[in-house]
Amino acid sequence: MKALPLALGLLAAPTAAFAQDAAPAAPAVNETFKYDKPANAPEAIETSPDGSITVQVTTDNDGRPLYAVSRRGKLIVAPSKLGFLFTDQAKLERAMRIATVAHAKSDTTWTQPWGEWRQIRSNYKEMRVRLQETSSLARAYDVVFRLQDDGVGFRYEFAAPAGSKTSIADELTEFTFAEDATAWWKPAFLWNREEYLYNKTPLSAVGTADTPVTLKLASGTHVALHEAALTDFAGMAVMKTEGNTLRAVLTPAAEGPKVVKTGAWMTPWRTLIIADDAPGLYMSHLMLNLNEPNKLGDVSWVKPGKFVGVWWNMIKGTWTWARGPRHGATTANVKTYIDFAAANRIPGVLVEGWNVGWDGDWAGGGEAMNFSQPTEDFDAAELKRYARSKKVQLIGHHETGGSPSHYESQFDSAFKYAADHDISTVKTGYVTDAAQLKRVLPDGRTIREWHEGQWMSGHYTRVLEAAAKYKVAIDTHEPIKGTGLQRTYPNWLAREGMRGMEYNAWPGKNPPEHEANIVFTRMLEGPMDFTPGVLSLKGSDDSDILSTIAKQLALYVVLYSPVQMAADTPENYARYMDAFKFIRDVPVDWEETRVLNGEVGDFVTIARKARGGRDWFLGSVTDENPRTLTVDLDFLDAGRTYVAEVYRDGPGATYATDQRHSIAIEQKRVKKGDRLTLALAPGGGQAIRFRAR
Ligand code: NOJ
Ligand code: CA
């Protein structure tokens, strides 16, 4: 890789032309980062459109490139290193000089086919800094910064001759925070993949963490560190090194370098959302904006919607996925769910365990899975007919058991089968421990990959492409982290990637703070198939779920997913039909979203307007503490009156006793400008439908 001309045209060009070496007019140079600019080096500084965020790039005494990020004149990321380790060439870090700097800007608005907001504004300034090695190696790369008013993304771009191979051992990008901080993080590289509770520690006590990592700096500013557009690359974790520094650690490959690229290559975007408070983090569109536009064309066949399913009884252990006397996915059971869905205007019914392959050790096995062969007691033709007659759609399920190569060998038959049976959404699964996914090489050897490694990042995309050919959308469990790729592949509806409701079926339940935690951490990745709505509040062996019933309703607004399960059984819902009415009424697709208040891990209130409708919905949840929150109904449309259908924690409600089912349901007239007081019980919540009149 010698002094190669960089292919600037390689990537989607911003709408404005690059102006070589033109520094922006009077940037707000912050006073906390002064440096001696080497003679002849161009100034590399850029600000966000409103001038609040500044990025500066310099080199240190050893020629190490450093970038720094400040907001309103205050340093957020102190000068931090860039660089790479390769397996077959020298480290790329020192002896670099800034060769050229180019600036661009763009301000456009695009439309989401489904989502939390219909319109997304993408308003950014861009700075492309070319770094040139001064040693005899004379290598070069660009680092491209995109500055929005709510954060910064940057990525590396390397030119290399077509067909040449680059072998990456690790990425040396650092994030040195200028202040101490409280950090919310979950461990990376442990056996249970993304399914760990968040830790809340000082930044100094962060170990090796999955992203997003959410930080509250000592001054109160909130930062979320993550990545965007992770395709054909290893997922980035971060590890605490010295002081306040987190350093990138790429996910290993089963064999050889962590990442191998052919020809010109670039990294995903490394992203820092910066906001005054936790709600500000959630309201950012940085990650979506850093992804490429829709590649699939017309996606009117992608259908957001609610669903029920043959699931909770299996997760609880009452029924089985495998064949036998307790098999869940029988024709009769599925008909019961279809009837319930039809009676309650719920468009989908998920069926797991419908196919051959579950008998025996499917978790970590999966080679027996056949995605086009139903079991003998699942009458696919009859269920297709029955579902059609009731205007309900079956949702398919492909559990790979951790054998993605085996799954790939069936892509065509699996998705053709789905399409032939009116199945337009498939939930997938990759149940096996971290670094145990079976990849079969062309020579027949089986090697074991990580869920977030480079090969799997390609696999998850291959699933989307294979499914799209048959107009099927995907909901991935045991996924790679979300990085906004639903913009590029709108058939990627949702994913798991965190402890969802299933953990409430088992011992070791999610604590009451879990949902208020994940809104400002995991949910920054995008939609999650959490599967809320267990109104019985009972897991296996009659164990108690640590929530009130009103909180279960609030989760439909608080935890965004375009495919939202009503996870409990029809028999259980029959006992709570008053509360269930909210689940019937709440949509899954939104015109607009506002986070009205929130603190990471403590509480959050979100209001959303139904897409294509006039009603607004509100959800508010708290941790183990009771809380009284006041919200101004500024979001309601002016000149309209609404009936607020309120589902609130009732007398004595608490997650901690058998009063968890205490709920009060009432109606009142409200209008824009009114103020509401939300009284949340310990482990409680509140859900409101604002029905426009
Ligand atoms: C784990 C998933 O999270 C769950 O939803 C699914 O039912 C099981 N795997 C079986 O695929
Ligand atoms: Ca799971």
XYZ file of C-alpha atoms and ligand atoms in Angstrom:
705
model
C 0.000 0.000 0.000
C 2.261 2.792 -1.240
C 1.364 6.465 -1.685
C -1.722 5.655 -3.681
C -4.020 8.338 -4.957
C -7.176 8.194 -2.895
C -10.351 7.562 -4.789
C -12.440 10.421 -3.497
C -15.271 9.502 -5.790
C -15.427 6.062 -4.241
C -18.207 6.921 -1.830
C -21.565 8.571 -2.050
C -20.571 12.154 -2.757
C -22.149 14.846 -0.592
C -24.353 17.234 -2.494
C -21.951 20.169 -2.268
C -18.601 20.063 -4.024
C -15.389 19.769 -2.078
C -13.447 22.968 -1.694
C -9.850 21.888 -1.339
C -7.993 23.287 1.666
C -10.606 25.934 2.351
C -11.005 26.379 6.079
C -14.518 27.374 7.110
C -15.038 31.018 7.982
C -14.131 31.941 11.565
C -14.645 28.580 13.249
C -15.330 28.670 16.949
C -11.852 27.521 17.976
C -12.257 26.328 21.484
C -9.870 27.603 24.074
C -9.231 24.289 25.706
C -7.359 22.788 22.788
C -4.427 24.907 21.683
C -1.641 23.413 19.634
C 1.284 24.486 17.529
C 0.316 23.903 13.956
C 3.279 22.553 12.008
C 4.441 24.934 9.290
C 2.907 24.113 5.902
C 0.187 21.945 7.409
C -3.313 22.962 6.462
C -5.670 23.790 9.294
C -8.057 20.893 9.831
C -11.018 22.271 11.647
C -14.736 22.124 10.975
C -17.908 23.045 12.811
C -21.434 21.664 12.707
C -24.073 23.671 10.817
C -25.133 25.696 13.881
C -21.537 26.096 15.027
C -22.039 24.212 18.290
C -19.779 21.231 17.594
C -16.185 21.548 16.429
C -13.770 18.867 15.234
C -10.076 19.552 15.023
C -7.379 17.270 13.605
C -3.689 17.721 14.357
C -0.570 15.642 14.711
C 1.578 15.263 17.825
C 5.394 15.374 18.175
C 5.688 11.864 16.792
C 3.395 12.640 13.917
C 0.468 10.741 15.414
C -2.787 12.110 14.052
C -5.134 13.279 16.783
C -8.750 14.380 16.550
C -10.680 16.331 19.159
C -14.352 17.184 19.516
C -15.722 20.149 21.409
C -19.212 21.469 21.948
C -20.040 25.068 22.701
C -16.360 25.750 23.284
C -15.893 22.945 25.773
C -13.814 19.903 24.988
C -15.811 16.640 24.903
C -13.255 14.328 23.304
C -9.713 15.480 24.073
C -7.063 14.916 21.387
C -7.389 11.195 20.638
C -5.383 8.855 18.459
C -6.211 7.316 15.108
C -4.504 4.347 13.498
C -4.407 0.677 12.548
C -2.569 -2.523 13.245
C -2.170 -4.915 10.312
C -1.085 -8.549 10.347
C 1.295 -8.239 7.399
C 2.596 -4.687 7.391
C 3.863 -2.166 9.936
C 1.536 -0.402 12.313
C 0.004 2.722 10.810
C 0.068 5.400 13.457
C 3.158 7.641 13.732
C 4.968 9.830 11.215
C 1.854 11.140 9.542
C 1.237 14.639 8.274
C -1.945 16.350 7.228
C -1.611 16.559 3.466
C -4.936 18.042 2.406
C -8.202 19.093 3.981
C -11.460 19.355 2.062
C -14.793 20.675 3.265
C -18.345 20.057 2.119
C -21.848 20.508 3.386
C -25.305 19.173 2.720
C -28.838 19.822 3.940
C -31.540 17.449 2.721
C -34.613 15.691 4.045
C -35.542 12.091 3.354
C -38.552 9.903 4.108
C -38.578 6.681 6.109
C -40.874 3.969 4.727
C -41.617 3.141 8.364
C -40.114 4.334 11.596
C -40.275 6.668 14.559
C -40.256 9.756 12.363
C -41.571 10.010 8.814
C -39.213 12.784 7.755
C -35.539 12.854 8.640
C -33.463 15.955 8.109
C -29.836 15.372 7.274
C -27.951 18.601 7.795
C -24.213 18.256 8.091
C -20.814 19.673 7.371
C -18.055 17.365 6.285
C -14.303 17.502 6.597
C -12.069 15.090 4.734
C -8.521 15.029 6.071
C -5.860 13.235 4.098
C -3.072 11.871 6.253
C 0.195 11.046 4.564
C 2.978 8.980 6.098
C 6.305 10.820 6.064
C 8.441 7.677 6.415
C 9.595 5.618 3.452
C 6.391 3.570 3.683
C 4.545 6.665 2.445
C 1.089 5.240 3.082
C -1.956 7.497 3.098
C -5.596 7.477 4.090
C -8.514 9.839 4.483
C -10.440 10.315 7.661
C -13.850 11.784 6.934
C -15.800 13.632 9.622
C -19.520 14.344 9.359
C -20.675 16.972 11.814
C -24.344 17.353 12.675
C -25.571 19.642 15.425
C -26.264 16.552 17.545
C -23.008 14.680 17.051
C -20.131 13.536 14.915
C -19.414 10.498 12.810
C -16.053 9.680 11.275
C -14.641 6.889 9.207
C -11.389 5.880 7.597
C -11.180 5.483 3.837
C -8.259 3.702 2.218
C -7.524 3.608 -1.451
C -5.901 0.385 -2.602
C -5.571 -1.226 -5.999
C -8.449 -3.430 -7.091
C -7.781 -6.966 -5.971
C -5.178 -6.039 -3.350
C -5.660 -7.485 0.098
C -5.550 -5.575 3.393
C -5.327 -7.646 6.585
C -6.393 -5.757 9.685
C -5.254 -6.929 13.113
C -7.040 -4.148 14.983
C -8.153 -0.567 14.893
C -6.325 1.897 17.160
C -8.971 4.614 17.292
C -9.203 6.151 20.733
C -11.908 8.153 22.470
C -10.307 10.153 25.286
C -13.070 11.912 27.157
C -12.172 15.350 28.429
C -14.022 14.884 31.691
C -14.744 12.050 34.036
C -18.121 10.492 33.432
C -20.717 8.007 34.571
C -20.857 5.199 32.033
C -23.624 2.731 31.139
C -22.068 -0.236 29.409
C -22.360 -3.975 28.937
C -19.480 -6.407 28.614
C -18.259 -7.488 25.187
C -16.911 -10.887 24.128
C -18.660 -12.905 26.852
C -20.583 -16.108 26.150
C -24.084 -14.617 26.228
C -23.385 -12.141 23.404
C -25.388 -8.890 23.691
C -27.664 -10.242 26.385
C -26.215 -8.631 29.510
C -27.643 -6.017 31.815
C -26.040 -2.606 31.617
C -23.465 -1.698 34.261
C -23.445 1.806 35.669
C -19.898 2.714 36.721
C -17.448 5.596 36.583
C -15.770 5.768 33.179
C -12.563 4.629 34.893
C -14.223 1.307 35.759
C -15.416 0.396 32.250
C -13.963 -2.929 31.127
C -14.328 -4.113 27.541
C -17.733 -2.950 26.395
C -20.144 -3.436 23.534
C -21.417 -0.263 21.980
C -23.513 1.818 22.387
C -21.768 3.049 25.520
C -23.678 5.939 27.081
C -21.814 8.524 29.148
C -22.928 11.364 31.353
C -19.920 13.667 31.664
C -19.198 15.402 34.958
C -20.579 18.636 33.480
C -23.873 16.893 32.624
C -23.383 16.606 28.858
C -24.503 13.197 27.557
C -22.554 11.264 24.933
C -23.356 7.968 23.195
C -20.448 6.169 21.539
C -21.427 3.703 18.810
C -20.986 2.966 15.119
C -23.103 3.338 11.983
C -23.338 1.353 8.742
C -21.531 -1.779 9.923
C -21.249 -3.820 6.733
C -18.541 -6.291 5.772
C -16.448 -5.290 8.763
C -15.938 -6.520 12.313
C -18.124 -4.947 14.986
C -16.306 -2.476 17.217
C -16.199 -2.926 20.977
C -14.225 -0.531 23.163
C -11.886 -1.152 26.053
C -10.794 1.171 28.776
C -7.068 1.868 28.559
C -5.499 4.740 30.521
C -7.255 7.635 32.208
C -10.510 8.481 30.472
C -9.627 6.679 27.246
C -11.665 4.022 25.500
C -9.963 2.299 22.581
C -11.548 0.406 19.697
C -11.285 -3.387 19.770
C -12.537 -5.153 16.685
C -14.357 -8.459 16.994
C -12.070 -11.369 16.098
C -12.502 -13.615 13.096
C -12.460 -17.392 13.534
C -9.121 -17.518 11.736
C -6.533 -14.968 10.698
C -6.864 -11.187 10.720
C -9.933 -9.628 12.325
C -10.862 -8.001 9.029
C -9.727 -8.745 5.489
C -10.631 -6.242 2.768
C -10.065 -6.450 -0.951
C -9.302 -3.326 -2.952
C -10.312 0.107 -1.635
C -11.901 -0.122 1.790
C -13.384 1.914 4.565
C -14.503 1.422 8.134
C -18.026 1.858 9.434
C -18.666 5.296 10.926
C -17.503 5.749 14.501
C -20.219 7.863 16.090
C -20.538 10.231 19.026
C -24.008 11.589 19.725
C -23.696 14.619 22.006
C -26.629 16.197 23.855
C -27.504 18.178 26.936
C -29.491 15.325 28.412
C -30.614 11.734 27.904
C -33.723 12.625 25.811
C -31.424 14.580 23.490
C -29.430 11.417 22.758
C -32.587 9.599 21.714
C -33.758 12.381 19.427
C -30.587 12.263 17.296
C -30.778 11.055 13.687
C -27.018 10.837 13.277
C -26.892 7.055 12.879
C -29.681 6.856 10.303
C -28.196 9.733 8.344
C -24.812 8.028 8.138
C -26.289 5.017 6.375
C -26.745 4.669 2.641
C -30.269 5.222 1.227
C -32.697 2.378 0.548
C -31.159 -0.184 -1.827
C -34.294 -2.274 -2.222
C -36.472 0.112 -4.208
C -40.215 -0.291 -3.680
C -40.667 -1.719 -0.191
C -44.427 -1.382 0.094
C -44.411 -5.118 0.817
C -42.633 -4.511 4.131
C -45.472 -4.458 6.627
C -44.987 -3.169 10.162
C -47.521 -4.616 12.564
C -48.380 -6.184 15.876
C -48.399 -9.911 16.397
C -49.252 -12.604 18.884
C -47.695 -16.007 18.775
C -47.031 -19.552 19.756
C -44.129 -18.450 21.912
C -44.624 -17.496 25.568
C -45.771 -21.019 26.472
C -42.558 -22.376 24.963
C -40.276 -19.823 26.558
C -41.920 -20.645 29.891
C -41.428 -24.369 29.287
C -45.121 -25.342 29.113
C -44.907 -26.218 25.427
C -41.956 -27.376 23.332
C -40.471 -26.385 19.990
C -39.615 -30.032 19.434
C -42.190 -32.622 18.427
C -43.874 -34.635 21.163
C -46.852 -34.481 23.503
C -46.267 -30.808 24.397
C -45.461 -29.591 20.874
C -46.623 -25.966 20.601
C -46.939 -25.417 16.848
C -49.856 -27.748 16.194
C -52.577 -26.876 13.710
C -55.103 -26.570 16.541
C -52.941 -24.294 18.702
C -52.095 -22.025 15.784
C -55.801 -21.725 14.943
C -56.480 -20.558 18.495
C -53.946 -17.773 18.036
C -55.326 -16.880 14.611
C -58.793 -16.598 16.128
C -57.505 -14.397 18.923
C -55.589 -12.177 16.509
C -58.600 -11.813 14.204
C -60.910 -10.983 17.090
C -58.543 -8.253 18.279
C -57.434 -6.714 14.987
C -53.863 -7.971 15.435
C -52.427 -8.619 11.978
C -49.788 -11.275 12.712
C -49.336 -14.670 14.363
C -45.783 -15.881 14.981
C -45.263 -19.629 14.889
C -42.052 -21.144 16.236
C -41.250 -24.829 16.166
C -43.367 -25.385 13.038
C -40.581 -27.039 11.072
C -38.488 -30.179 11.189
C -35.172 -29.892 13.016
C -35.946 -29.026 16.613
C -35.786 -32.524 18.062
C -32.527 -32.977 19.953
C -29.805 -30.407 20.561
C -30.842 -27.551 18.301
C -29.118 -24.828 20.364
C -25.558 -24.803 19.096
C -26.554 -27.520 16.613
C -29.091 -26.571 14.000
C -27.910 -28.783 11.134
C -31.190 -30.687 11.208
C -33.236 -27.538 10.631
C -35.282 -27.668 7.455
C -36.919 -24.355 6.680
C -39.372 -25.673 4.138
C -40.603 -28.808 5.854
C -43.346 -28.523 8.466
C -43.837 -31.114 11.178
C -46.623 -33.701 10.691
C -48.947 -31.949 13.170
C -48.616 -28.542 11.443
C -50.933 -28.469 8.419
C -49.343 -25.662 6.431
C -51.903 -25.616 3.596
C -54.849 -25.593 5.965
C -53.292 -22.875 8.138
C -52.573 -20.745 5.099
C -56.221 -21.063 4.113
C -57.457 -20.424 7.646
C -55.226 -17.406 8.223
C -56.311 -15.922 4.883
C -59.953 -16.426 5.699
C -59.438 -14.513 8.942
C -57.255 -11.823 7.324
C -54.356 -12.699 9.573
C -50.776 -13.313 8.431
C -48.508 -15.983 9.797
C -45.026 -14.842 10.792
C -42.368 -17.408 10.033
C -39.426 -18.503 12.124
C -35.962 -19.684 11.089
C -33.903 -20.744 14.089
C -30.444 -21.569 12.780
C -29.283 -22.956 16.114
C -25.993 -21.242 15.358
C -25.404 -22.800 11.934
C -25.477 -19.868 9.518
C -23.811 -21.759 6.646
C -26.480 -24.439 6.878
C -29.077 -21.645 6.732
C -27.426 -20.040 3.695
C -27.587 -23.371 1.874
C -31.403 -23.175 2.216
C -31.972 -19.488 1.519
C -33.883 -20.049 -1.685
C -36.093 -22.873 -0.525
C -36.690 -21.210 2.850
C -37.833 -17.848 1.490
C -39.727 -19.368 -1.411
C -41.604 -21.503 1.092
C -42.370 -18.377 3.145
C -43.624 -16.466 0.109
C -45.725 -19.440 -1.033
C -47.402 -19.518 2.373
C -48.271 -15.800 2.594
C -45.508 -15.279 5.148
C -44.099 -11.787 4.642
C -42.086 -11.532 7.870
C -39.676 -14.094 9.302
C -38.089 -14.048 12.736
C -34.601 -15.554 12.654
C -32.417 -16.871 15.463
C -28.771 -17.690 16.133
C -28.863 -19.428 19.499
C -25.358 -20.525 20.428
C -22.626 -19.110 22.619
C -20.420 -16.284 21.406
C -17.752 -17.408 18.922
C -19.594 -20.680 18.268
C -21.383 -19.963 15.003
C -20.628 -22.696 12.505
C -19.240 -21.486 9.211
C -18.460 -24.136 6.635
C -15.564 -23.253 4.350
C -15.434 -24.265 0.663
C -12.997 -27.076 1.609
C -15.595 -28.517 3.999
C -13.862 -27.427 7.192
C -16.101 -25.929 9.891
C -14.809 -22.906 11.781
C -16.472 -20.955 14.597
C -17.335 -17.310 14.109
C -18.461 -14.520 16.447
C -21.928 -12.990 16.027
C -20.308 -9.561 15.503
C -17.364 -10.628 13.352
C -16.782 -9.598 9.748
C -18.140 -12.787 8.209
C -21.353 -12.621 10.217
C -21.846 -8.948 9.378
C -21.913 -10.169 5.780
C -24.203 -13.077 6.649
C -26.896 -10.884 8.216
C -26.885 -8.765 5.042
C -27.041 -11.862 2.824
C -30.182 -12.909 4.716
C -31.788 -9.537 3.955
C -30.928 -9.795 0.282
C -32.139 -13.381 -0.025
C -35.363 -12.522 1.814
C -35.961 -9.382 -0.272
C -36.015 -11.471 -3.458
C -39.161 -13.091 -2.092
C -40.527 -9.884 -0.514
C -39.903 -11.115 3.011
C -38.905 -8.905 5.945
C -36.654 -9.996 8.814
C -36.679 -9.755 12.606
C -33.306 -11.046 13.822
C -32.722 -12.612 17.225
C -29.154 -13.094 18.465
C -28.234 -10.463 15.894
C -25.277 -8.280 15.210
C -25.767 -4.851 16.801
C -27.988 -2.322 15.048
C -26.126 0.384 13.154
C -28.927 1.977 11.134
C -28.872 -0.459 8.214
C -32.676 -0.496 8.172
C -32.317 2.675 6.128
C -30.447 0.758 3.421
C -32.409 -2.476 3.834
C -35.906 -1.486 4.947
C -36.827 -5.171 5.217
C -34.682 -5.338 8.382
C -37.580 -4.576 10.675
C -36.202 -5.331 14.088
C -33.734 -7.325 16.087
C -33.187 -8.513 19.612
C -29.624 -7.831 20.818
C -30.414 -7.302 24.504
C -32.265 -9.050 27.303
C -35.900 -8.917 26.224
C -39.100 -10.177 27.832
C -37.908 -13.792 27.628
C -35.671 -13.133 30.641
C -38.851 -12.518 32.645
C -39.944 -16.065 31.919
C -36.821 -17.410 33.577
C -35.164 -17.083 36.982
C -32.926 -13.994 37.176
C -35.493 -11.536 35.844
C -34.936 -8.124 34.313
C -34.827 -5.542 37.119
C -37.368 -2.670 37.175
C -34.781 -0.192 35.864
C -34.121 -2.283 32.749
C -36.398 -0.487 30.293
C -35.392 3.004 31.451
C -31.819 1.841 30.949
C -32.193 0.407 27.491
C -34.077 3.385 26.023
C -30.876 5.400 26.351
C -28.448 2.590 25.489
C -29.583 -0.397 23.388
C -32.499 1.468 21.806
C -30.085 4.011 20.312
C -29.150 1.163 17.919
C -32.693 1.102 16.510
C -35.809 -1.069 16.856
C -35.831 -3.939 19.327
C -38.102 -6.980 19.301
C -38.492 -6.895 23.092
C -41.910 -8.656 23.038
C -43.707 -6.711 25.793
C -47.239 -7.080 27.082
C -47.143 -10.025 29.466
C -50.202 -8.818 31.395
C -50.343 -11.921 33.583
C -46.984 -10.765 34.985
C -46.100 -14.420 35.426
C -43.116 -16.337 34.123
C -42.256 -20.016 34.453
C -43.352 -21.846 37.605
C -45.754 -19.006 38.356
C -42.831 -16.681 39.087
C -43.533 -12.939 39.353
C -42.404 -10.420 36.755
C -40.998 -7.241 38.316
C -43.411 -4.790 36.686
C -46.867 -3.345 37.103
C -49.504 -4.067 34.478
C -49.647 -0.383 33.449
C -45.919 -0.481 32.741
C -46.416 -3.402 30.341
C -48.755 -1.168 28.338
C -46.368 1.798 28.422
C -43.644 -0.370 26.843
C -45.541 -0.329 23.520
C -44.720 3.360 23.224
C -41.432 3.443 25.104
C -39.644 0.536 23.353
C -39.844 1.138 19.629
C -40.298 -1.685 17.159
C -42.228 -1.757 13.878
C -43.089 -5.380 14.719
C -44.423 -5.409 18.228
C -45.506 -8.594 19.931
C -48.339 -8.998 22.381
C -46.394 -11.733 24.080
C -48.871 -13.238 26.539
C -51.284 -16.073 25.778
C -54.920 -15.599 24.651
C -56.107 -17.202 27.923
C -54.144 -14.694 29.964
C -55.307 -11.726 27.894
C -58.896 -12.865 28.407
C -58.421 -12.047 32.117
C -57.231 -8.491 31.470
C -59.347 -7.306 28.562
C -59.717 -3.741 29.936
C -55.963 -3.229 29.965
C -55.542 -5.191 26.735
C -57.596 -2.532 24.936
C -54.528 -0.292 24.895
C -52.507 -3.021 23.137
C -55.304 -3.347 20.570
C -55.304 0.405 19.964
C -51.610 1.282 19.945
C -49.963 1.480 16.501
C -46.418 0.439 15.676
C -45.563 2.996 13.002
C -45.119 6.684 13.712
C -45.251 10.077 12.140
C -43.258 11.696 14.860
C -41.610 10.960 18.199
C -40.780 13.200 21.163
C -38.895 12.158 24.266
C -40.484 14.365 26.905
C -38.215 13.549 29.828
C -35.801 10.914 31.078
C -32.667 9.981 32.949
C -30.673 6.915 31.974
C -31.810 3.966 34.077
C -34.306 5.998 36.109
C -37.330 6.970 34.016
C -38.454 8.051 30.566
C -41.588 9.439 28.918
C -42.102 9.267 25.151
C -44.955 10.650 23.009
C -45.547 9.482 19.442
C -48.054 10.364 16.761
C -49.639 7.499 14.801
C -48.439 7.377 11.226
C -51.193 8.444 8.899
C -53.447 9.170 11.884
C -54.379 11.969 14.254
C -53.993 10.233 17.599
C -51.011 10.605 19.871
C -49.794 7.968 22.311
C -47.683 8.374 25.415
C -45.706 5.882 27.462
C -43.875 6.561 30.693
C -41.891 4.099 32.788
C -39.891 4.285 35.981
C -37.362 2.077 37.751
C -37.921 0.650 41.243
C -38.669 4.141 42.569
C -42.106 5.748 42.520
C -42.084 9.020 40.646
C -44.343 11.921 39.822
C -43.644 13.508 36.464
C -45.258 16.520 34.896
C -45.639 16.693 31.140
C -46.818 19.585 29.017
C -49.077 18.490 26.188
C -47.345 20.844 23.756
C -47.016 18.057 21.226
C -50.776 17.747 20.599
C -52.111 19.408 17.466
C -53.403 22.930 17.974
C -57.117 23.551 17.645
C -58.146 19.972 18.389
C -59.593 18.357 21.474
C -58.610 14.893 22.548
C -59.994 12.294 24.866
C -57.048 11.048 26.896
C -57.586 7.346 27.622
C -55.329 6.904 30.613
C -53.996 3.577 31.890
C -52.201 4.344 35.123
C -50.878 2.484 38.137
C -53.815 1.960 40.497
C -54.026 2.158 44.289
C -51.165 0.346 46.021
C -49.578 -0.690 42.705
C -45.963 -1.823 42.911
C -43.780 -4.308 41.069
C -42.786 -5.804 44.414
C -46.052 -7.287 45.681
C -49.207 -8.923 44.391
C -50.550 -5.396 43.862
C -48.735 -5.312 40.519
C -52.047 -5.725 38.696
C -53.568 -2.644 40.289
C -54.510 -0.358 37.399
C -56.824 2.625 36.989
C -58.314 3.307 33.557
C -60.000 6.645 33.049
C -60.783 9.248 30.418
C -60.444 13.009 30.380
C -60.618 15.774 27.813
C -57.369 17.527 27.037
C -55.899 19.904 24.485
C -52.543 21.267 23.450
C -50.978 23.324 26.229
C -52.585 21.366 29.061
C -50.364 19.860 31.706
C -50.605 16.299 32.991
C -49.195 14.784 36.137
C -48.051 11.185 35.794
C -47.854 9.265 39.070
C -45.769 6.153 38.529
C -45.672 3.329 41.078
C -42.435 1.517 41.978
C -41.586 -0.499 38.848
C -44.616 1.103 37.250
C -45.666 3.109 34.254
C -48.446 4.855 32.437
C -49.878 4.577 28.946
C -52.158 7.123 27.308
C -53.978 7.217 24.022
C -54.906 10.771 23.023
C -57.904 10.092 20.827
C -58.507 13.031 18.489
C -62.146 14.143 18.345
C -34.151 -17.102 21.502
C -35.063 -16.020 21.036
O -34.781 -14.803 21.653
C -36.475 -16.460 21.307
O -37.376 -15.431 21.000
C -36.761 -17.705 20.517
O -38.047 -18.159 20.823
C -35.753 -18.806 20.856
N -34.434 -18.321 20.756
C -35.906 -20.004 19.942
O -35.558 -19.644 18.643
Ca -32.393 -14.235 22.698
